[in-house]
Amino acid sequence: MTIKFGTDGWRAIIGADYTYENVAKVLQAFCDLHHTNSNKLIVVGYDRRFCSKQFAEEATQVLLGNGFQVLLSQQFCPTPCVSWMTQHRKALAGVVITASHNPYQWNGVKFKESDGGSASPDYTNRIEREILLNDQRQQPPKKKSLEEGIREGRLEFFDPHLDYLKQLRRMVNIPLIRRAKLKILMDPLYGSGSHFISKLLGPMVKEVRTEENPGFGGVNPEPIESNLKSSMQEVVRSRSHVGLATDGDADRIGAIDEKGRFVSSQQVFTLILRHLLTVKKWKGVVIKTVSATQMVDRLAAQYGFEVRETPIGFKHICGEFRCGDVLMGGEESGGIGITKHVNERDGLFCGLLLLEMLATLRKPFSKILDELQKELGPFHYRRQDLHLPVERIQIVKEKLRQGEDPTFPGFSLRSKNLKDGFKFLFSDDSWLLIRPSGTEPLLRIYAEATSLKKVQQLLSIGKTFAEKI
């Protein structure tokens, strides 16, 4: 098989392509590319998927066998914890065994560069090429046992609940949140975000779906509305002020207002940005992907900051982070990063920022959302994932590439954006994006418009085009 990195890391089906042998191949290629580097420290973490700990130990053995020093998590840990530890400990890189929000059958490997940010396409392309070269040379991975690593002083362990939580306390006003006496429901979707918010805030937090469950209770560990129905009901039943959710490796955020309504990731992005601008008084360029909300652009017009747009995938946002003078970056999927913390997404940090916002404004979440809509909208957003045969997805891509576009009755087309997928922007700032997933065999259709009716119209247009062209 050919190992290819997607939007964020290499992912594959456990036991099929995702095997100990292939994980070792990936790590050996990384080692071969970096063996001359004087910095030998690598931070390794893992999520709660089936055998993630064992795959992390396999990765560690390869790193040790190639002369690297490894800082390995004592237990499952959020991907942003590895990102921050990589930056904080001035490591050469971070490695995370995770498939993020993918279904339970999947696992993967994410690389973090020395600043903690997602590995760039160039970084992972070189790993892919090195894997092929090693296959041609029939060069097996070098390994050394964990016991040998410990004896040689090159393997140490870290507690993800120590330094990382201290960092979150530095970045967010925890005493303010406690004084507000918020009642918080936390749903980590059985993922590696479990127990972190409650450790910071104590009995204010009720956590659900925290136990170890490699099947994720039958849902994909992605904090989207369809996966949070039980938590939306629980927010109302428990009279909580807010519900928070994170994905399988806790780098994405989801939210629920006190009425049990799902808060879209587009609204979360905009709310956090406005909080940083108006309360924390932080400044800088804002990065958004092509699937992110037009509310950011309207906020930019109001507060006078620059907005840059990238293809989908946080690795592209991280590329912009490395250019300097950037405040934050966000994507439609709930991944939001703030550079004062680390050059990477952090669902737990973003959840705490939402709590800090609620504690500062002293208003119900629903009222804050209503005010946001009056100030910058109205805007409504939905995404639809179409499970189509790969051949059909290719046909759709080719037709769109050839300029065979959908027709949009009732919409005035202003421009087309081919930065990533096929985006159609209309005169009222509504838009439709048709794009194959970079991590799964899906065709994604995204739409934002000034009413839910228009959103559904645009999604229907995209779906009909994809299925019948």
GROMACS .gro file of C-alpha atoms in nm:
model
  469
    1MET     CA    1   0.000   0.000   0.000
    2THR     CA    2   0.098   0.366  -0.046
    3ILE     CA    3   0.092   0.578   0.268
    4LYS     CA    4  -0.052   0.923   0.192
    5PHE     CA    5  -0.107   1.212   0.434
    6GLY     CA    6  -0.441   1.390   0.409
    7THR     CA    7  -0.579   1.716   0.543
    8ASP     CA    8  -0.435   1.646   0.888
    9GLY     CA    9  -0.206   1.348   0.919
   10TRP     CA   10  -0.211   0.993   0.787
   11ARG     CA   11  -0.525   0.795   0.868
   12ALA     CA   12  -0.626   0.439   0.784
   13ILE     CA   13  -0.847   0.150   0.896
   14ILE     CA   14  -0.710  -0.033   1.201
   15GLY     CA   15  -0.593  -0.382   1.112
   16ALA     CA   16  -0.614  -0.320   0.738
   17ASP     CA   17  -0.365  -0.048   0.642
   18TYR     CA   18  -0.321   0.089   0.994
   19THR     CA   19  -0.083  -0.170   1.137
   20TYR     CA   20   0.220  -0.172   1.366
   21GLU     CA   21   0.435  -0.234   1.059
   22ASN     CA   22   0.305   0.073   0.876
   23VAL     CA   23   0.321   0.299   1.181
   24ALA     CA   24   0.684   0.191   1.222
   25LYS     CA   25   0.747   0.270   0.853
   26VAL     CA   26   0.609   0.622   0.897
   27LEU     CA   27   0.824   0.688   1.203
   28GLN     CA   28   1.137   0.542   1.042
   29ALA     CA   29   1.092   0.776   0.746
   30PHE     CA   30   1.062   1.069   0.987
   31CYS     CA   31   1.378   0.957   1.167
   32ASP     CA   32   1.574   0.922   0.844
   33LEU     CA   33   1.485   1.278   0.747
   34HIS     CA   34   1.583   1.427   1.083
   35HIS     CA   35   1.868   1.204   1.206
   36THR     CA   36   2.130   1.478   1.159
   37ASN     CA   37   1.935   1.732   1.364
   38SER     CA   38   2.109   1.824   1.691
   39ASN     CA   39   1.773   1.855   1.868
   40LYS     CA   40   1.670   1.496   1.941
   41LEU     CA   41   1.366   1.553   2.166
   42ILE     CA   42   1.028   1.425   2.038
   43VAL     CA   43   0.698   1.454   2.231
   44VAL     CA   44   0.462   1.159   2.180
   45GLY     CA   45   0.096   1.140   2.279
   46TYR     CA   46  -0.209   0.931   2.193
   47ASP     CA   47  -0.589   0.936   2.206
   48ARG     CA   48  -0.840   0.680   2.339
   49ARG     CA   49  -0.888   0.475   2.024
   50PHE     CA   50  -0.838   0.100   2.009
   51CYS     CA   51  -0.472   0.020   2.084
   52SER     CA   52  -0.361   0.386   2.056
   53LYS     CA   53  -0.132   0.340   2.355
   54GLN     CA   54   0.031   0.036   2.193
   55PHE     CA   55   0.074   0.221   1.861
   56ALA     CA   56   0.232   0.513   2.051
   57GLU     CA   57   0.473   0.270   2.214
   58GLU     CA   58   0.558   0.127   1.871
   59ALA     CA   59   0.632   0.480   1.746
   60THR     CA   60   0.843   0.541   2.055
   61GLN     CA   61   1.047   0.224   1.997
   62VAL     CA   62   1.135   0.342   1.646
   63LEU     CA   63   1.235   0.686   1.772
   64LEU     CA   64   1.452   0.530   2.041
   65GLY     CA   65   1.605   0.290   1.790
   66ASN     CA   66   1.717   0.589   1.583
   67GLY     CA   67   1.883   0.773   1.870
   68PHE     CA   68   1.607   1.018   1.958
   69GLN     CA   69   1.502   1.124   2.307
   70VAL     CA   70   1.130   1.075   2.375
   71LEU     CA   71   0.886   1.244   2.612
   72LEU     CA   72   0.587   1.007   2.616
   73SER     CA   73   0.249   1.081   2.772
   74GLN     CA   74   0.163   0.872   3.077
   75GLN     CA   75  -0.195   0.834   2.954
   76PHE     CA   76  -0.430   0.945   2.676
   77CYS     CA   77  -0.393   1.315   2.613
   78PRO     CA   78  -0.540   1.589   2.391
   79THR     CA   79  -0.357   1.665   2.068
   80PRO     CA   80  -0.325   2.033   2.172
   81CYS     CA   81  -0.143   1.917   2.485
   82VAL     CA   82   0.120   1.753   2.263
   83SER     CA   83   0.135   2.069   2.050
   84TRP     CA   84   0.188   2.289   2.354
   85MET     CA   85   0.440   2.049   2.514
   86THR     CA   86   0.636   2.041   2.185
   87GLN     CA   87   0.657   2.421   2.186
   88HIS     CA   88   0.710   2.454   2.562
   89ARG     CA   89   0.987   2.192   2.582
   90LYS     CA   90   1.151   2.322   2.262
   91ALA     CA   91   1.126   1.976   2.107
   92LEU     CA   92   1.213   1.898   1.747
   93ALA     CA   93   0.863   1.763   1.680
   94GLY     CA   94   0.548   1.613   1.827
   95VAL     CA   95   0.384   1.285   1.727
   96VAL     CA   96   0.021   1.204   1.808
   97ILE     CA   97  -0.147   0.869   1.753
   98THR     CA   98  -0.501   0.973   1.664
   99ALA     CA   99  -0.761   0.977   1.390
  100SER     CA  100  -0.927   1.281   1.545
  101HIS     CA  101  -1.301   1.280   1.459
  102ASN     CA  102  -1.295   0.981   1.220
  103PRO     CA  103  -1.513   0.675   1.291
  104TYR     CA  104  -1.390   0.425   1.549
  105GLN     CA  105  -1.243   0.187   1.288
  106TRP     CA  106  -0.975   0.443   1.201
  107ASN     CA  107  -0.652   0.552   1.360
  108GLY     CA  108  -0.370   0.774   1.240
  109VAL     CA  109  -0.050   0.967   1.295
  110LYS     CA  110  -0.022   1.345   1.323
  111PHE     CA  111   0.311   1.526   1.319
  112LYS     CA  112   0.364   1.861   1.491
  113GLU     CA  113   0.650   2.088   1.392
  114SER     CA  114   0.876   2.251   1.653
  115ASP     CA  115   0.629   2.538   1.712
  116GLY     CA  116   0.354   2.287   1.793
  117GLY     CA  117   0.169   2.357   1.469
  118SER     CA  118   0.043   2.103   1.216
  119ALA     CA  119   0.308   1.968   0.982
  120SER     CA  120   0.310   2.153   0.650
  121PRO     CA  121   0.237   1.974   0.320
  122ASP     CA  122   0.608   1.993   0.235
  123TYR     CA  123   0.696   1.832   0.571
  124THR     CA  124   0.462   1.535   0.516
  125ASN     CA  125   0.540   1.505   0.142
  126ARG     CA  126   0.904   1.441   0.234
  127ILE     CA  127   0.795   1.168   0.478
  128GLU     CA  128   0.586   1.005   0.205
  129ARG     CA  129   0.880   1.003  -0.035
  130GLU     CA  130   1.114   0.862   0.228
  131ILE     CA  131   0.869   0.576   0.301
  132LEU     CA  132   0.879   0.480  -0.067
  133LEU     CA  133   1.259   0.494  -0.072
  134ASN     CA  134   1.283   0.274   0.237
  135ASP     CA  135   1.045   0.023   0.075
  136GLN     CA  136   1.268   0.015  -0.233
  137ARG     CA  137   1.578  -0.036  -0.017
  138GLN     CA  138   1.391  -0.303   0.182
  139GLN     CA  139   1.518  -0.122   0.489
  140PRO     CA  140   1.334  -0.230   0.806
  141PRO     CA  141   1.272   0.017   1.091
  142LYS     CA  142   1.528   0.033   1.371
  143LYS     CA  143   1.378  -0.024   1.714
  144LYS     CA  144   1.479  -0.018   2.077
  145SER     CA  145   1.258  -0.128   2.368
  146LEU     CA  146   1.101   0.116   2.612
  147GLU     CA  147   1.297  -0.050   2.893
  148GLU     CA  148   1.626   0.018   2.713
  149GLY     CA  149   1.519   0.377   2.651
  150ILE     CA  150   1.447   0.426   3.021
  151ARG     CA  151   1.781   0.268   3.123
  152GLU     CA  152   1.969   0.493   2.879
  153GLY     CA  153   1.788   0.802   3.006
  154ARG     CA  154   1.636   0.876   2.664
  155LEU     CA  155   1.274   0.794   2.751
  156GLU     CA  156   1.079   1.003   3.002
  157PHE     CA  157   0.708   1.033   3.071
  158PHE     CA  158   0.488   1.339   3.122
  159ASP     CA  159   0.156   1.391   3.295
  160PRO     CA  160  -0.080   1.573   3.053
  161HIS     CA  161  -0.271   1.716   3.350
  162LEU     CA  162   0.022   1.917   3.488
  163ASP     CA  163   0.205   2.176   3.274
  164TYR     CA  164  -0.069   2.194   3.012
  165LEU     CA  165  -0.336   2.280   3.269
  166LYS     CA  166  -0.103   2.540   3.421
  167GLN     CA  167  -0.081   2.698   3.076
  168LEU     CA  168  -0.460   2.707   3.039
  169ARG     CA  169  -0.485   2.876   3.380
  170ARG     CA  170  -0.241   3.142   3.257
  171MET     CA  171  -0.441   3.209   2.941
  172VAL     CA  172  -0.793   3.223   3.087
  173ASN     CA  173  -0.939   3.400   3.390
  174ILE     CA  174  -1.041   3.090   3.587
  175PRO     CA  175  -1.134   3.286   3.907
  176LEU     CA  176  -1.374   3.502   3.702
  177ILE     CA  177  -1.543   3.191   3.561
  178ARG     CA  178  -1.575   3.042   3.909
  179ARG     CA  179  -1.726   3.362   4.050
  180ALA     CA  180  -1.989   3.360   3.775
  181LYS     CA  181  -2.114   3.027   3.918
  182LEU     CA  182  -2.184   2.887   3.576
  183LYS     CA  183  -2.341   2.544   3.547
  184ILE     CA  184  -2.149   2.368   3.272
  185LEU     CA  185  -2.216   2.044   3.086
  186MET     CA  186  -1.902   1.896   2.927
  187ASP     CA  187  -1.924   1.625   2.661
  188PRO     CA  188  -1.584   1.499   2.537
  189LEU     CA  189  -1.754   1.229   2.325
  190TYR     CA  190  -1.548   0.957   2.499
  191GLY     CA  191  -1.236   1.126   2.363
  192SER     CA  192  -0.912   1.253   2.507
  193GLY     CA  193  -1.065   1.581   2.629
  194SER     CA  194  -1.219   1.391   2.921
  195HIS     CA  195  -1.161   1.528   3.275
  196PHE     CA  196  -0.957   1.839   3.182
  197ILE     CA  197  -1.224   2.112   3.216
  198SER     CA  198  -1.359   1.954   3.537
  199LYS     CA  199  -1.006   1.949   3.684
  200LEU     CA  200  -0.986   2.324   3.626
  201LEU     CA  201  -1.336   2.419   3.742
  202GLY     CA  202  -1.443   2.143   3.981
  203PRO     CA  203  -1.811   2.088   4.069
  204MET     CA  204  -1.931   2.360   3.829
  205VAL     CA  205  -1.881   2.100   3.557
  206LYS     CA  206  -2.089   1.792   3.490
  207GLU     CA  207  -1.914   1.560   3.245
  208VAL     CA  208  -2.088   1.299   3.030
  209ARG     CA  209  -1.945   1.033   2.799
  210THR     CA  210  -1.609   1.028   2.975
  211GLU     CA  211  -1.553   0.655   3.020
  212GLU     CA  212  -1.320   0.457   2.796
  213ASN     CA  213  -1.519   0.349   2.491
  214PRO     CA  214  -1.314   0.281   2.176
  215GLY     CA  215  -1.640   0.249   1.979
  216PHE     CA  216  -1.738   0.603   2.087
  217GLY     CA  217  -2.086   0.484   2.181
  218GLY     CA  218  -2.182   0.431   1.818
  219VAL     CA  219  -2.126   0.792   1.703
  220ASN     CA  220  -1.830   0.955   1.533
  221PRO     CA  221  -1.640   1.164   1.790
  222GLU     CA  222  -1.710   1.491   1.611
  223PRO     CA  223  -1.884   1.775   1.802
  224ILE     CA  224  -2.155   1.843   1.544
  225GLU     CA  225  -2.527   1.879   1.609
  226SER     CA  226  -2.628   1.526   1.504
  227ASN     CA  227  -2.383   1.375   1.756
  228LEU     CA  228  -2.481   1.598   2.048
  229LYS     CA  229  -2.859   1.537   2.073
  230SER     CA  230  -2.836   1.372   2.416
  231SER     CA  231  -2.619   1.653   2.552
  232MET     CA  232  -2.853   1.918   2.410
  233GLN     CA  233  -3.136   1.753   2.604
  234GLU     CA  234  -2.920   1.722   2.916
  235VAL     CA  235  -2.834   2.094   2.912
  236VAL     CA  236  -3.206   2.172   2.937
  237ARG     CA  237  -3.282   1.897   3.188
  238SER     CA  238  -2.995   1.998   3.418
  239ARG     CA  239  -3.062   2.372   3.370
  240SER     CA  240  -2.702   2.427   3.264
  241HIS     CA  241  -2.591   2.767   3.136
  242VAL     CA  242  -2.382   2.615   2.859
  243GLY     CA  243  -2.277   2.287   2.704
  244LEU     CA  244  -1.929   2.227   2.562
  245ALA     CA  245  -1.806   1.937   2.351
  246THR     CA  246  -1.473   1.831   2.204
  247ASP     CA  247  -1.384   1.582   1.934
  248GLY     CA  248  -1.187   1.258   1.964
  249ASP     CA  249  -0.851   1.428   2.023
  250ALA     CA  250  -0.989   1.752   2.173
  251ASP     CA  251  -0.858   1.997   1.914
  252ARG     CA  252  -1.210   2.095   1.802
  253ILE     CA  253  -1.486   2.269   1.997
  254GLY     CA  254  -1.865   2.241   1.991
  255ALA     CA  255  -2.114   2.438   2.200
  256ILE     CA  256  -2.477   2.435   2.317
  257ASP     CA  257  -2.672   2.732   2.456
  258GLU     CA  258  -2.885   2.722   2.771
  259LYS     CA  259  -3.197   2.644   2.565
  260GLY     CA  260  -3.037   2.325   2.439
  261ARG     CA  261  -2.970   2.463   2.092
  262PHE     CA  262  -2.654   2.371   1.905
  263VAL     CA  263  -2.423   2.668   1.846
  264SER     CA  264  -2.258   2.640   1.507
  265SER     CA  265  -1.880   2.637   1.479
  266GLN     CA  266  -1.911   2.949   1.264
  267GLN     CA  267  -2.077   3.133   1.554
  268VAL     CA  268  -1.819   2.998   1.798
  269PHE     CA  269  -1.534   3.126   1.579
  270THR     CA  270  -1.693   3.471   1.559
  271LEU     CA  271  -1.778   3.490   1.930
  272ILE     CA  272  -1.425   3.397   2.038
  273LEU     CA  273  -1.274   3.645   1.793
  274ARG     CA  274  -1.499   3.925   1.918
  275HIS     CA  275  -1.411   3.836   2.279
  276LEU     CA  276  -1.038   3.852   2.203
  277LEU     CA  277  -1.080   4.190   2.032
  278THR     CA  278  -1.312   4.360   2.277
  279VAL     CA  279  -1.226   4.209   2.617
  280LYS     CA  280  -0.869   4.082   2.594
  281LYS     CA  281  -0.773   4.361   2.351
  282TRP     CA  282  -0.558   4.125   2.147
  283LYS     CA  283  -0.482   4.226   1.789
  284GLY     CA  284  -0.348   4.078   1.468
  285VAL     CA  285  -0.435   3.924   1.134
  286VAL     CA  286  -0.715   3.665   1.132
  287ILE     CA  287  -0.688   3.352   0.917
  288LYS     CA  288  -0.990   3.158   0.799
  289THR     CA  289  -1.041   2.867   0.562
  290VAL     CA  290  -1.265   2.888   0.254
  291SER     CA  291  -1.544   2.715   0.448
  292ALA     CA  292  -1.543   2.966   0.735
  293THR     CA  293  -1.810   3.227   0.799
  294GLN     CA  294  -1.857   3.566   0.634
  295MET     CA  295  -1.927   3.702   0.984
  296VAL     CA  296  -1.549   3.721   1.028
  297ASP     CA  297  -1.525   3.950   0.725
  298ARG     CA  298  -1.802   4.171   0.861
  299LEU     CA  299  -1.626   4.185   1.197
  300ALA     CA  300  -1.307   4.282   1.014
  301ALA     CA  301  -1.486   4.572   0.844
  302GLN     CA  302  -1.607   4.685   1.187
  303TYR     CA  303  -1.277   4.654   1.379
  304GLY     CA  304  -1.027   4.711   1.101
  305PHE     CA  305  -0.817   4.394   1.093
  306GLU     CA  306  -0.690   4.194   0.797
  307VAL     CA  307  -0.849   3.861   0.701
  308ARG     CA  308  -0.657   3.601   0.501
  309GLU     CA  309  -0.819   3.294   0.349
  310THR     CA  310  -0.658   2.951   0.309
  311PRO     CA  311  -0.755   2.606   0.179
  312ILE     CA  312  -0.923   2.375   0.429
  313GLY     CA  313  -0.693   2.201   0.675
  314PHE     CA  314  -0.531   2.358   0.977
  315LYS     CA  315  -0.188   2.290   0.831
  316HIS     CA  316  -0.257   2.578   0.591
  317ILE     CA  317  -0.357   2.806   0.877
  318CYS     CA  318  -0.041   2.705   1.063
  319GLY     CA  319   0.158   2.809   0.756
  320GLU     CA  320   0.011   3.158   0.794
  321PHE     CA  321   0.078   3.152   1.169
  322ARG     CA  322   0.447   3.109   1.092
  323CYS     CA  323   0.444   3.436   0.895
  324GLY     CA  324   0.395   3.633   1.220
  325ASP     CA  325   0.154   3.911   1.321
  326VAL     CA  326  -0.141   3.668   1.337
  327LEU     CA  327  -0.398   3.673   1.618
  328MET     CA  328  -0.595   3.357   1.545
  329GLY     CA  329  -0.713   3.120   1.279
  330GLY     CA  330  -1.026   2.913   1.245
  331GLU     CA  331  -1.206   2.665   1.027
  332GLU     CA  332  -1.565   2.554   0.982
  333SER     CA  333  -1.509   2.221   1.156
  334GLY     CA  334  -1.461   2.381   1.499
  335GLY     CA  335  -1.083   2.398   1.490
  336ILE     CA  336  -0.966   2.734   1.626
  337GLY     CA  337  -0.613   2.833   1.723
  338ILE     CA  338  -0.486   3.142   1.905
  339THR     CA  339  -0.118   3.220   1.859
  340LYS     CA  340  -0.063   3.362   2.208
  341HIS     CA  341  -0.125   3.007   2.331
  342VAL     CA  342   0.017   2.778   2.060
  343ASN     CA  343   0.018   2.770   1.678
  344GLU     CA  344  -0.246   2.499   1.668
  345ARG     CA  345  -0.611   2.427   1.740
  346ASP     CA  346  -0.720   2.371   2.098
  347GLY     CA  347  -1.081   2.274   2.170
  348LEU     CA  348  -1.036   2.288   2.548
  349PHE     CA  349  -0.880   2.636   2.540
  350CYS     CA  350  -1.158   2.760   2.312
  351GLY     CA  351  -1.419   2.615   2.543
  352LEU     CA  352  -1.264   2.803   2.833
  353LEU     CA  353  -1.267   3.125   2.628
  354LEU     CA  354  -1.642   3.080   2.574
  355LEU     CA  355  -1.685   3.038   2.950
  356GLU     CA  356  -1.474   3.350   3.010
  357MET     CA  357  -1.698   3.536   2.764
  358LEU     CA  358  -2.014   3.423   2.947
  359ALA     CA  359  -1.863   3.518   3.283
  360THR     CA  360  -1.764   3.862   3.149
  361LEU     CA  361  -2.093   3.951   2.977
  362ARG     CA  362  -2.319   3.803   3.247
  363LYS     CA  363  -2.588   3.731   2.989
  364PRO     CA  364  -2.758   3.409   2.879
  365PHE     CA  365  -2.576   3.240   2.593
  366SER     CA  366  -2.887   3.263   2.373
  367LYS     CA  367  -2.905   3.641   2.419
  368ILE     CA  368  -2.538   3.681   2.325
  369LEU     CA  369  -2.607   3.479   2.009
  370ASP     CA  370  -2.910   3.693   1.925
  371GLU     CA  371  -2.700   4.007   1.965
  372LEU     CA  372  -2.432   3.858   1.738
  373GLN     CA  373  -2.690   3.795   1.468
  374LYS     CA  374  -2.823   4.151   1.492
  375GLU     CA  375  -2.471   4.295   1.479
  376LEU     CA  376  -2.323   4.088   1.196
  377GLY     CA  377  -2.601   3.885   1.035
  378PRO     CA  378  -2.834   3.727   1.009
  379PHE     CA  379  -2.630   3.424   0.904
  380HIS     CA  380  -2.719   3.056   0.916
  381TYR     CA  381  -2.492   2.766   0.830
  382ARG     CA  382  -2.517   2.394   0.755
  383ARG     CA  383  -2.292   2.124   0.613
  384GLN     CA  384  -2.403   1.803   0.445
  385ASP     CA  385  -2.176   1.502   0.391
  386LEU     CA  386  -2.260   1.284   0.093
  387HIS     CA  387  -2.136   0.924   0.101
  388LEU     CA  388  -2.081   0.875  -0.270
  389PRO     CA  389  -1.870   0.626  -0.467
  390VAL     CA  390  -1.519   0.753  -0.535
  391GLU     CA  391  -1.594   0.741  -0.908
  392ARG     CA  392  -1.896   0.972  -0.864
  393ILE     CA  393  -1.688   1.219  -0.659
  394GLN     CA  394  -1.431   1.226  -0.940
  395ILE     CA  395  -1.703   1.296  -1.198
  396VAL     CA  396  -1.833   1.589  -0.989
  397LYS     CA  397  -1.483   1.732  -0.956
  398GLU     CA  398  -1.416   1.705  -1.330
  399LYS     CA  399  -1.745   1.865  -1.429
  400LEU     CA  400  -1.684   2.157  -1.192
  401ARG     CA  401  -1.325   2.193  -1.314
  402GLN     CA  402  -1.459   2.218  -1.668
  403GLY     CA  403  -1.689   2.503  -1.564
  404GLU     CA  404  -2.013   2.304  -1.562
  405ASP     CA  405  -2.162   2.479  -1.256
  406PRO     CA  406  -2.496   2.432  -1.079
  407THR     CA  407  -2.771   2.683  -1.154
  408PHE     CA  408  -2.875   2.907  -0.865
  409PRO     CA  409  -3.232   3.036  -0.908
  410GLY     CA  410  -3.296   3.332  -0.677
  411PHE     CA  411  -2.926   3.396  -0.607
  412SER     CA  412  -2.701   3.651  -0.773
  413LEU     CA  413  -2.351   3.502  -0.821
  414ARG     CA  414  -2.077   3.748  -0.727
  415SER     CA  415  -1.765   3.537  -0.762
  416LYS     CA  416  -1.615   3.186  -0.769
  417ASN     CA  417  -1.335   3.068  -0.545
  418LEU     CA  418  -1.129   2.765  -0.649
  419LYS     CA  419  -0.878   2.783  -0.363
  420ASP     CA  420  -1.004   2.452  -0.224
  421GLY     CA  421  -1.299   2.284  -0.385
  422PHE     CA  422  -1.558   2.494  -0.567
  423LYS     CA  423  -1.705   2.789  -0.379
  424PHE     CA  424  -1.980   3.013  -0.513
  425LEU     CA  425  -2.019   3.350  -0.336
  426PHE     CA  426  -2.340   3.550  -0.386
  427SER     CA  427  -2.421   3.921  -0.366
  428ASP     CA  428  -2.577   3.901  -0.016
  429ASP     CA  429  -2.264   3.723   0.125
  430SER     CA  430  -2.436   3.384   0.107
  431TRP     CA  431  -2.219   3.103  -0.033
  432LEU     CA  432  -2.207   2.737  -0.134
  433LEU     CA  433  -1.896   2.518  -0.129
  434ILE     CA  434  -1.868   2.174  -0.291
  435ARG     CA  435  -1.553   1.988  -0.188
  436PRO     CA  436  -1.427   1.631  -0.148
  437SER     CA  437  -1.309   1.548   0.205
  438GLY     CA  438  -0.934   1.531   0.255
  439THR     CA  439  -0.959   1.255   0.518
  440GLU     CA  440  -1.262   1.039   0.425
  441PRO     CA  441  -1.441   0.913   0.110
  442LEU     CA  442  -1.704   1.189   0.126
  443LEU     CA  443  -1.826   1.481  -0.079
  444ARG     CA  444  -1.894   1.771   0.156
  445ILE     CA  445  -2.143   2.045   0.073
  446TYR     CA  446  -2.125   2.363   0.284
  447ALA     CA  447  -2.366   2.655   0.278
  448GLU     CA  448  -2.408   2.983   0.465
  449ALA     CA  449  -2.695   3.223   0.396
  450THR     CA  450  -2.912   3.493   0.548
  451SER     CA  451  -3.192   3.246   0.631
  452LEU     CA  452  -3.223   2.875   0.702
  453LYS     CA  453  -3.455   2.846   0.401
  454LYS     CA  454  -3.180   2.979   0.174
  455VAL     CA  455  -2.925   2.746   0.336
  456GLN     CA  456  -3.147   2.447   0.260
  457GLN     CA  457  -3.198   2.571  -0.096
  458LEU     CA  458  -2.823   2.592  -0.152
  459LEU     CA  459  -2.759   2.251   0.004
  460SER     CA  460  -3.031   2.099  -0.213
  461ILE     CA  461  -2.881   2.258  -0.525
  462GLY     CA  462  -2.538   2.117  -0.436
  463LYS     CA  463  -2.674   1.769  -0.353
  464THR     CA  464  -2.884   1.745  -0.669
  465PHE     CA  465  -2.589   1.857  -0.881
  466ALA     CA  466  -2.356   1.599  -0.721
  467GLU     CA  467  -2.597   1.307  -0.752
  468LYS     CA  468  -2.744   1.370  -1.098
  469ILE     CA  469  -2.479   1.539  -1.313
   0.00000   0.00000   0.00000
